[in-house]
Short mmCIF file of C-alpha atoms in Angstrom, two decimals:
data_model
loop_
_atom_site.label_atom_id
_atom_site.label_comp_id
_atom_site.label_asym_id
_atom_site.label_seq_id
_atom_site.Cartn_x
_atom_site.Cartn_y
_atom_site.Cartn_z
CA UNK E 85 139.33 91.44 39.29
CA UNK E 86 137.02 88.56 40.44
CA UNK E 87 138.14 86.58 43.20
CA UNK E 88 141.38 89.30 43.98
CA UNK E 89 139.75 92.71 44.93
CA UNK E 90 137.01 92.46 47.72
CA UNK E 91 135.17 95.60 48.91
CA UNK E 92 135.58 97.49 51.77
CA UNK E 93 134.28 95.71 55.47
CA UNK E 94 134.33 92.37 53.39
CA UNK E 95 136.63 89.46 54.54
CA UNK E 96 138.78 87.91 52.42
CA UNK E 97 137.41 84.40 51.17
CA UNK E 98 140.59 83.12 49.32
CA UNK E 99 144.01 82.95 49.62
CA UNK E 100 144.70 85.70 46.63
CA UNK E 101 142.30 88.12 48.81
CA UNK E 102 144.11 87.36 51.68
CA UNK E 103 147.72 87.97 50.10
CA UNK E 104 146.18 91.54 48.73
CA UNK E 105 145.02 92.55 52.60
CA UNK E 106 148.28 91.39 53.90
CA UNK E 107 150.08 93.12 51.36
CA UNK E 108 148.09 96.81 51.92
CA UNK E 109 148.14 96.06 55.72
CA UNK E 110 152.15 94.91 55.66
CA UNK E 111 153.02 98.08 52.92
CA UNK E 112 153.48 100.48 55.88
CA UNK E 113 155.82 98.49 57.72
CA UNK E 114 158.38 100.38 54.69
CA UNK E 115 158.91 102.74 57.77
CA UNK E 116 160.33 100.28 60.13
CA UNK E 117 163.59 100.80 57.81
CA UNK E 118 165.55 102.56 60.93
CA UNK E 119 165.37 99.88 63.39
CA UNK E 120 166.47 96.89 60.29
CA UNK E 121 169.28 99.89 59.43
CA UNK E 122 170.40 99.64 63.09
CA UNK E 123 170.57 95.87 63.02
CA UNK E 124 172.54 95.76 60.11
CA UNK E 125 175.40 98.72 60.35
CA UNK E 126 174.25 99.65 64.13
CA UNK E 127 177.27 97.56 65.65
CA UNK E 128 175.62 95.71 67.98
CA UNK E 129 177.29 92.44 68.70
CA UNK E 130 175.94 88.78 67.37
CA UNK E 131 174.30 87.92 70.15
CA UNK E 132 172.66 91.25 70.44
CA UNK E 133 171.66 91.70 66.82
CA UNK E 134 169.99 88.21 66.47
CA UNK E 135 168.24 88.99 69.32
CA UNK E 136 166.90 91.79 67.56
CA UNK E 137 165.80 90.51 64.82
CA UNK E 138 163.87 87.92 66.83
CA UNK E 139 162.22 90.88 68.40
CA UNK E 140 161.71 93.17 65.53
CA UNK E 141 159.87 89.60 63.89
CA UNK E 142 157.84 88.95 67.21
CA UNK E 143 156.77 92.65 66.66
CA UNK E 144 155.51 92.77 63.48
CA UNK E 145 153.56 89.17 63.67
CA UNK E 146 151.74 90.61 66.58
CA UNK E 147 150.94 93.85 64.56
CA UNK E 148 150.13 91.82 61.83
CA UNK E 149 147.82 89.73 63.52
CA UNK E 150 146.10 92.44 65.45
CA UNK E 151 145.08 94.73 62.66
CA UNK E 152 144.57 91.99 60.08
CA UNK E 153 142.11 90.86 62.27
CA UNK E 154 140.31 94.21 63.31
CA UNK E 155 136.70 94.06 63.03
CA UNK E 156 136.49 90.24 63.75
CA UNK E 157 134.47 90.42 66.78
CA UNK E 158 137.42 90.00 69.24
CA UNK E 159 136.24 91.13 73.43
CA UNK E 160 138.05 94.52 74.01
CA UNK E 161 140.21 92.83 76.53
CA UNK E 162 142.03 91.16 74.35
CA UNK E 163 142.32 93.51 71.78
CA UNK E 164 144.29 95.89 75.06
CA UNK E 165 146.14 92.76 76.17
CA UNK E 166 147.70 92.52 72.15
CA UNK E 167 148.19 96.13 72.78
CA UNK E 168 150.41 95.94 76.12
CA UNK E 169 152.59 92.98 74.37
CA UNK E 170 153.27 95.34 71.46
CA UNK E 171 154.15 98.85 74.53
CA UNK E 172 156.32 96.24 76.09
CA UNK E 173 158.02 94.75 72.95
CA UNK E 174 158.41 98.85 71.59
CA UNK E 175 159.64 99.62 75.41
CA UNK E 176 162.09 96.48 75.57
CA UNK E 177 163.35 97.12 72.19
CA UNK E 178 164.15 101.47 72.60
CA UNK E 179 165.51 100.62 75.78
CA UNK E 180 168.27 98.52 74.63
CA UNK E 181 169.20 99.22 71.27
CA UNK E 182 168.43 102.81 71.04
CA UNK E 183 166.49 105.14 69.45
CA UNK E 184 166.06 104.24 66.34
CA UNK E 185 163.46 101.56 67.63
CA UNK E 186 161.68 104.51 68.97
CA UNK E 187 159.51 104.09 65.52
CA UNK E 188 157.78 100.71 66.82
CA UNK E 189 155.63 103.34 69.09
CA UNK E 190 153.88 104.76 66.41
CA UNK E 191 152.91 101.26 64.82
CA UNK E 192 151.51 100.81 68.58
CA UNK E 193 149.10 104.15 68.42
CA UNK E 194 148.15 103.17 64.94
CA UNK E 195 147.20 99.24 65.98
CA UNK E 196 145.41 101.15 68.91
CA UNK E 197 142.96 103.26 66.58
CA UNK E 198 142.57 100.20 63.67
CA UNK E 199 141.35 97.83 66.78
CA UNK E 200 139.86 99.57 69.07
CA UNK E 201 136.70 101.87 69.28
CA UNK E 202 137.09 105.30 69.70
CA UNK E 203 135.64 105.65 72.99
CA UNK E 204 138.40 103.63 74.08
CA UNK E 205 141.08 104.78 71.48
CA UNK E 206 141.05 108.17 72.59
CA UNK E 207 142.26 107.13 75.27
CA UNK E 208 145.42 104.22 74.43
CA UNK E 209 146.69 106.50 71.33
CA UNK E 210 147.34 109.26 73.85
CA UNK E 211 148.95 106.66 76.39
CA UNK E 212 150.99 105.24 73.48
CA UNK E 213 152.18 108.77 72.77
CA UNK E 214 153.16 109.65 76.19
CA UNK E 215 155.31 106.30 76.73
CA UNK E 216 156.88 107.11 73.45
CA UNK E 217 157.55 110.56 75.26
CA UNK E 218 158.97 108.74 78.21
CA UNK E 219 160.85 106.26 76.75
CA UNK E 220 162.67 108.78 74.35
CA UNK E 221 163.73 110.68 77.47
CA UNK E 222 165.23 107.68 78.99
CA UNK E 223 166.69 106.89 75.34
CA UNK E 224 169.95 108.40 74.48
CA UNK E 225 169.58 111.03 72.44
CA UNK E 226 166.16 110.02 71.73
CA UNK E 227 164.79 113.31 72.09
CA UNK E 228 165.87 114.19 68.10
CA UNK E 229 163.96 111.41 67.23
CA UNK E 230 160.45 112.50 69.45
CA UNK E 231 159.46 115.63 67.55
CA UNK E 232 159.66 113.57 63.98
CA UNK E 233 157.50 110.36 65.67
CA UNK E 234 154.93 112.23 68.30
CA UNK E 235 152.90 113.78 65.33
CA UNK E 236 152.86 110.77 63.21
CA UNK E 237 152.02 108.35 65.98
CA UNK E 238 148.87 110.90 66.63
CA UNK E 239 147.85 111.68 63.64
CA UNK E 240 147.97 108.09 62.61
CA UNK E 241 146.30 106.78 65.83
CA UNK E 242 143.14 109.11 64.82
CA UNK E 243 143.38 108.51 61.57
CA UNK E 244 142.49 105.02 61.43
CA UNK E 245 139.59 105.99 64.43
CA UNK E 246 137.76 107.25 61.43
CA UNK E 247 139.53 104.42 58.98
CA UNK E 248 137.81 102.02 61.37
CA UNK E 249 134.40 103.69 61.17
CA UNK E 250 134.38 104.07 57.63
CA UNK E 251 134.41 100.45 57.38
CA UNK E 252 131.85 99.89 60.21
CA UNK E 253 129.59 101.90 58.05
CA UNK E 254 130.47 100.45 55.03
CA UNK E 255 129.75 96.98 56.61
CA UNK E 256 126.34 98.67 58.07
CA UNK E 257 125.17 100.04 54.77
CA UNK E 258 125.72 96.35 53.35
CA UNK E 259 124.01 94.62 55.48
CA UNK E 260 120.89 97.10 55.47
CA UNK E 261 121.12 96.73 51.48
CA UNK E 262 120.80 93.02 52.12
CA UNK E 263 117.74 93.30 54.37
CA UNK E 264 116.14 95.94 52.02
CA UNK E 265 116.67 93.17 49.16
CA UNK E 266 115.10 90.54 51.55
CA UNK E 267 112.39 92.44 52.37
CA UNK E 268 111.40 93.59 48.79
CA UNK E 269 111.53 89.43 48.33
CA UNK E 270 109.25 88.53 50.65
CA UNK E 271 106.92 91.35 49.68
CA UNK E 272 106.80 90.22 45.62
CA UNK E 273 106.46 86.58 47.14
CA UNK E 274 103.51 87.96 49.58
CA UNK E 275 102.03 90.09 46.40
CA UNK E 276 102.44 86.92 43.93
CA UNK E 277 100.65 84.93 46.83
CA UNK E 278 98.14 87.51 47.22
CA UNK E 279 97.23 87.69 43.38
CA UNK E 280 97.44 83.89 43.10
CA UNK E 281 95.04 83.20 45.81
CA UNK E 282 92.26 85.97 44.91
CA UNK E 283 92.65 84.93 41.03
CA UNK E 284 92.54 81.05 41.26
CA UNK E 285 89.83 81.26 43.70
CA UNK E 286 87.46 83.06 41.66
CA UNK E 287 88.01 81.49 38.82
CA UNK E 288 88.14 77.81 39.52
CA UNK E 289 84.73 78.58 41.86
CA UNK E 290 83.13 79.79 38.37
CA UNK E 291 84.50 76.78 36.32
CA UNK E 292 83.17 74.19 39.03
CA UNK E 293 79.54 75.91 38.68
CA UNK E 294 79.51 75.93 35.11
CA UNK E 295 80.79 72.55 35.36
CA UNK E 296 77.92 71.35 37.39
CA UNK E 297 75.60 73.21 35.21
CA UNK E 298 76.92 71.78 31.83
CA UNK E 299 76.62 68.36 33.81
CA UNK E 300 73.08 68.59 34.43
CA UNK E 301 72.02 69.67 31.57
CA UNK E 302 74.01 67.39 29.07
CA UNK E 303 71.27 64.83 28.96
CA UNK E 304 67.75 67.16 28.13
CA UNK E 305 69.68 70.17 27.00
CA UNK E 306 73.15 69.26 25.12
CA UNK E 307 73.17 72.80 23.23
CA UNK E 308 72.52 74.73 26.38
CA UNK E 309 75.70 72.24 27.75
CA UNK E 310 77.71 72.91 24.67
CA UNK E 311 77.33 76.52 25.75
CA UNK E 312 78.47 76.27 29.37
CA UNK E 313 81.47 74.14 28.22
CA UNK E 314 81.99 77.14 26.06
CA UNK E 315 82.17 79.65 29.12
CA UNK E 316 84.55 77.25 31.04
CA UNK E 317 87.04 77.51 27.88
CA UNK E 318 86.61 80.83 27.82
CA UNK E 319 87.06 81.76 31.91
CA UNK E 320 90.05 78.63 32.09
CA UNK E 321 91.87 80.57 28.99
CA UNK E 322 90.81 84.53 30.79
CA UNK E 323 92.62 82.70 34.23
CA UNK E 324 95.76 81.13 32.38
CA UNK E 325 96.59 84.89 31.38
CA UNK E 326 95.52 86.61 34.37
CA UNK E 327 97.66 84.13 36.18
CA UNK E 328 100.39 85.23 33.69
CA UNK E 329 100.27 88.73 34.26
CA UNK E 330 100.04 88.11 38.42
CA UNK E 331 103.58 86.25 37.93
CA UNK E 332 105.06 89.19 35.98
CA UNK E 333 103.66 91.81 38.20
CA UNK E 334 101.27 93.44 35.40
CA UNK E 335 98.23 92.59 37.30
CA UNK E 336 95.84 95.21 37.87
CA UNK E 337 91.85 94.27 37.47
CA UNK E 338 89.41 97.07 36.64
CA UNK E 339 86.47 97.55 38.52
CA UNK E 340 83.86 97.66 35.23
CA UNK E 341 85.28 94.17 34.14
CA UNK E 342 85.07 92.96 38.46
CA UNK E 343 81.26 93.56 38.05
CA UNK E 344 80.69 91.94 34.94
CA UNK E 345 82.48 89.08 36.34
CA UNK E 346 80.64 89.28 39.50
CA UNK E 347 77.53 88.94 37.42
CA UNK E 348 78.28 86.18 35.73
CA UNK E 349 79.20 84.22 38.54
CA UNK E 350 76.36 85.05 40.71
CA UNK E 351 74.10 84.19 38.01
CA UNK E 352 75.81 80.83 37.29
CA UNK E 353 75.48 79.43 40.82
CA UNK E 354 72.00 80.39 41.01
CA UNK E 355 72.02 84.10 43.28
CA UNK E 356 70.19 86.74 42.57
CA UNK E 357 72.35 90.03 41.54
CA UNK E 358 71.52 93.03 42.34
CA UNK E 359 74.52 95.38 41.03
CA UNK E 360 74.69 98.87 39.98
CA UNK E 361 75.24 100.49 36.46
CA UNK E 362 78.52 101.12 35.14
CA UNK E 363 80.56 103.30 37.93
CA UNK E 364 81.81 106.67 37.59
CA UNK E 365 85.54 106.27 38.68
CA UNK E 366 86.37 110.16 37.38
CA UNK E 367 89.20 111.22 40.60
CA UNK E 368 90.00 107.96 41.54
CA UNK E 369 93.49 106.55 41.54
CA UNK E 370 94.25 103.43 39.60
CA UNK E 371 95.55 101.76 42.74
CA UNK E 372 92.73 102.33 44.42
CA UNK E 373 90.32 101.39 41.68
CA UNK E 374 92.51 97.75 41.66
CA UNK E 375 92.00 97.76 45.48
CA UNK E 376 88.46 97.69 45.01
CA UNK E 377 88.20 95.33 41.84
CA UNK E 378 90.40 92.65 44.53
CA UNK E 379 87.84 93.43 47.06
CA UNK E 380 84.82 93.01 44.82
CA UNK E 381 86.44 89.91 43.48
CA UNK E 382 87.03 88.00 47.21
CA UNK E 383 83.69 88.92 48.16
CA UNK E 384 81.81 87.85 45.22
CA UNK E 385 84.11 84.25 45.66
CA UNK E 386 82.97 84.20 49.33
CA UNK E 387 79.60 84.22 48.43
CA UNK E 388 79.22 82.05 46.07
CA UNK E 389 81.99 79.18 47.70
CA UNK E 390 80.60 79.83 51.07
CA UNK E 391 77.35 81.97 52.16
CA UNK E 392 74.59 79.74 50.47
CA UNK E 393 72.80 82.60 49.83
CA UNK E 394 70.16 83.41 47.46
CA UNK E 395 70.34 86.95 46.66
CA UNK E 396 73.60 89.15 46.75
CA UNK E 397 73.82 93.40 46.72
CA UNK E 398 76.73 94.91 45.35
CA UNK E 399 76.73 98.88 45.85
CA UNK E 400 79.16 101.30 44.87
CA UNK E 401 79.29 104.99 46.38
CA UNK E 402 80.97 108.19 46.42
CA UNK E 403 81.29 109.81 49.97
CA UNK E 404 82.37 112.36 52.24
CA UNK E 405 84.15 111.29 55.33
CA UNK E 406 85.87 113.30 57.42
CA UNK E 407 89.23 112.32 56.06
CA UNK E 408 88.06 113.25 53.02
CA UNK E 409 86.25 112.15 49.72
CA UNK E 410 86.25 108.37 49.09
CA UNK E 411 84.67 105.32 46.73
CA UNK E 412 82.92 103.14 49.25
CA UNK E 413 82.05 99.43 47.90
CA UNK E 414 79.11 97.14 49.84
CA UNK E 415 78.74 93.69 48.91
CA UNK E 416 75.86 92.14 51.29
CA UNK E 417 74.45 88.77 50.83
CA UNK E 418 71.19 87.06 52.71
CA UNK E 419 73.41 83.90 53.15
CA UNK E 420 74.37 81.50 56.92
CA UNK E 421 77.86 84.37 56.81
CA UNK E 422 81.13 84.31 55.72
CA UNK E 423 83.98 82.65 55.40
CA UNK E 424 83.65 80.99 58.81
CA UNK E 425 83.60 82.12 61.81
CA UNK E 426 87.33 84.07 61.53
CA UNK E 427 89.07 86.05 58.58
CA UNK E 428 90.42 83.63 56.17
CA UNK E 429 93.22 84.43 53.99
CA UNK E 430 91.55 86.26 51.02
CA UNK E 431 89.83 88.59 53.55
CA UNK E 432 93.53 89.11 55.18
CA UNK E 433 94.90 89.64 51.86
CA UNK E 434 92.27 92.45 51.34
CA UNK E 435 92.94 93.99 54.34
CA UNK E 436 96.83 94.26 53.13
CA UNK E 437 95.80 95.38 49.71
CA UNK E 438 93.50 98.25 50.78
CA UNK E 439 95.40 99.17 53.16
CA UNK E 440 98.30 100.13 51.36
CA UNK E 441 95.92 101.84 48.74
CA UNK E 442 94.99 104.06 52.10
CA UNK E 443 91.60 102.94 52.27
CA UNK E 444 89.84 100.52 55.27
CA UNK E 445 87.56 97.09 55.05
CA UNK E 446 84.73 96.39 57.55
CA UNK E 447 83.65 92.88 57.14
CA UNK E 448 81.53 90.41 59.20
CA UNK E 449 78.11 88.79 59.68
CA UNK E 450 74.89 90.35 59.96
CA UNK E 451 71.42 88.75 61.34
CA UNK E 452 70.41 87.55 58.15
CA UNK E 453 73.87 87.40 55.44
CA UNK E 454 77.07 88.59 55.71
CA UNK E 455 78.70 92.21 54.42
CA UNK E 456 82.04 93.46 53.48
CA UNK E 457 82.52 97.33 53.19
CA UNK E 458 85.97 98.23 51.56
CA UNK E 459 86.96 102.39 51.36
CA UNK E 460 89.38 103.73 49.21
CA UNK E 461 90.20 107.84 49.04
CA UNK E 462 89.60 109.77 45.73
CA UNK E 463 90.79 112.96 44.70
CA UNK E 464 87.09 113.46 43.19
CA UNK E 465 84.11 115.27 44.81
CA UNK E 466 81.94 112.87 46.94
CA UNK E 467 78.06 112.64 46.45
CA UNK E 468 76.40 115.47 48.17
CA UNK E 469 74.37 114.52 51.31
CA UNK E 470 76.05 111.04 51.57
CA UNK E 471 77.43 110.67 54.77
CA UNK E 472 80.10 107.93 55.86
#
């Protein structure tokens, strides 16, 4: 029932959640039937008997209060002070109206086990055992009573040891749930930012050189214009549902589409392509086919946002490394480098991508140009006599 039942380790939030734990926690006190049975027909005198029932209340709001509040973060020491009150109120109590009172004792090992942890419980529900032992000798005829409250007060004591770890662990396994759930969060927001950053970019650097193409050629050459405006249309609508499919999760590029791409970009802002015929991708896993395709991608941006180069190599290889066969891609340009003089965020995004694909990227600048090698393993056999 929503806003009455709450699960295990959870704290009530409401006053109807509240009444339900007080009611389950306050059920049990059924047993303390002796002691009101001696108030009533025990025939103690007035004084006495309101004086009990001022002591048998001050005993079961303590209880109450101790193990409604187990698990709130309360210091051990004052958990063992609640615990003393309630020994002295049980001790005060047997002592002087007999032994039907001797019953308050086993409320005390059972508070003991409910607040405490064991490494300390095994420890009080014994002592609150033994004073019920010692008090029942002292008690008149108390010792009929010990045999039928020793076991229960025990047993009841330990009992709630594992009561109260039960709902540590329940509490535990919640709060791991809740991290898990966090976690998978920010990864999907990382993996959306990821996608985002290497689509956008590629596109929108292709629409700004076609752009500046169809601009210079509008005045002498409106039909060769008219069919650069035509490739924007086409790459804006291709980026509107790759963008789509990023946002749903669907996203995976292929690496024969990457190089076509790649070729068409390259050519549109003027650089030389040198790129090699279609691959064969027979072995290799689709994740780390899309690995590649991402790392083709944010290289072939690089170059053509950044390197100001004039001619750009894209190779594509099948190796043998000692870890086994893998697809190795090269993308090497003649340009001033890379994407400054650090790893920006597309190359960190790479790194992330391949890296969970169990492949490796080498990137950085070379005397002429810049290169970026990216790895990924295949279950197919490697070239022979190409080394890594």
């Amino acid at each position: 029932m929503s806003g009455v039942g709450f699960g295990m380790g959870q704290r009530p939030v409401n006053r109807r959640q509240r009444a339900v734990k007080s009611l389950w926690t306050g059920i049990w006190l059924v047993y303390l039937s002796a002691p009101v049975t001696d108030l009533l027909h025990g025939g103690h005198s007035t004084g006495v008997t309101i004086l009990g029932w001022i002591g048998l209340a001050a005993f079961v709001t303590w209880y109450m209060l101790l193990v409604f509040r187990t698990g709130r973060g309360e210091r051990n020491t004052l958990v063992l002070g609640s615990l003393g009150v309630l020994a002295a109120q049980s001790t005060l109590l047997a002592l002087t109206l007999g032994r039907e009172w001797l019953v308050l004792f086993v409320y005390v090992s059972i508070a003991s086990g409910a607040a405490l942890p064991l490494r300390m419980a095994r420890w009080t529900i014994p002592a609150a055992c033994a004073l019920l032992t010692a008090v029942a000798l002292a008690t008149h005829d108390g010792m009929a009573y010990l045999a039928g409250l020793l076991i229960p007060a025990l047993l009841g004591g330990f009992a709630m040891t594992g009561v109260r770890e039960l709902v540590r662990t329940t509490v535990a396994l919640r709060e791991a749930r809740a991290t898990v759930a966090q976690l998978a969060a920010n990864e999907e927001r990382l993996r959306l930012a990821r996608d985002l950053h290497d689509l956008l970019g590629h596109s929108l650097s292709l629409i700004t050189l076609k752009s500046e193409l169809a601009g210079r050629m509008l005045p002498g050459r409106p039909d060769q214009a008219a069919q650069q405006v035509a490739d924007i249309e086409q790459v804006s609508r291709q980026a509107l549902v790759d963008v789509r499919e990023a946002v749903t999760g669907y996203r995976r590029p292929r690496l024969h589409a990457e190089l076509a791409g790649a070729r068409v970009a390259l050519t549109a802002a003027g650089v030389t392509a040198e790129l090699p015929a279609e691959p064969g991708l027979d072995g290799v896993p689709e994740e780390s086919e899309s690995a590649l395709a991402w790392a083709l991608r944010e290289a072939v941006t690089n170059v053509v946002r950044h390197s100001g180069a004039r001619r750009c190599t894209v190779g594509l290889l099948h190796r043998q490394t000692l870890d086994g066969p893998v697809l190795e891609l090269t993308v090497e340009d003649n340009g001033s480098g890379g994407p400054g003089t650090g790893h920006g965020n597309g190359l960190a995004g790479l790194t992330e991508r391949l890296t969970k694909a169990g492949g490796t990227l080498e990137a950085g600048p070379l005397k002429h140009g810049f290169r970026l090698v990216a790895r990924v393993p295949t279950d197919g056999p490697a070239d022979v006599g190409s080394p890594a």
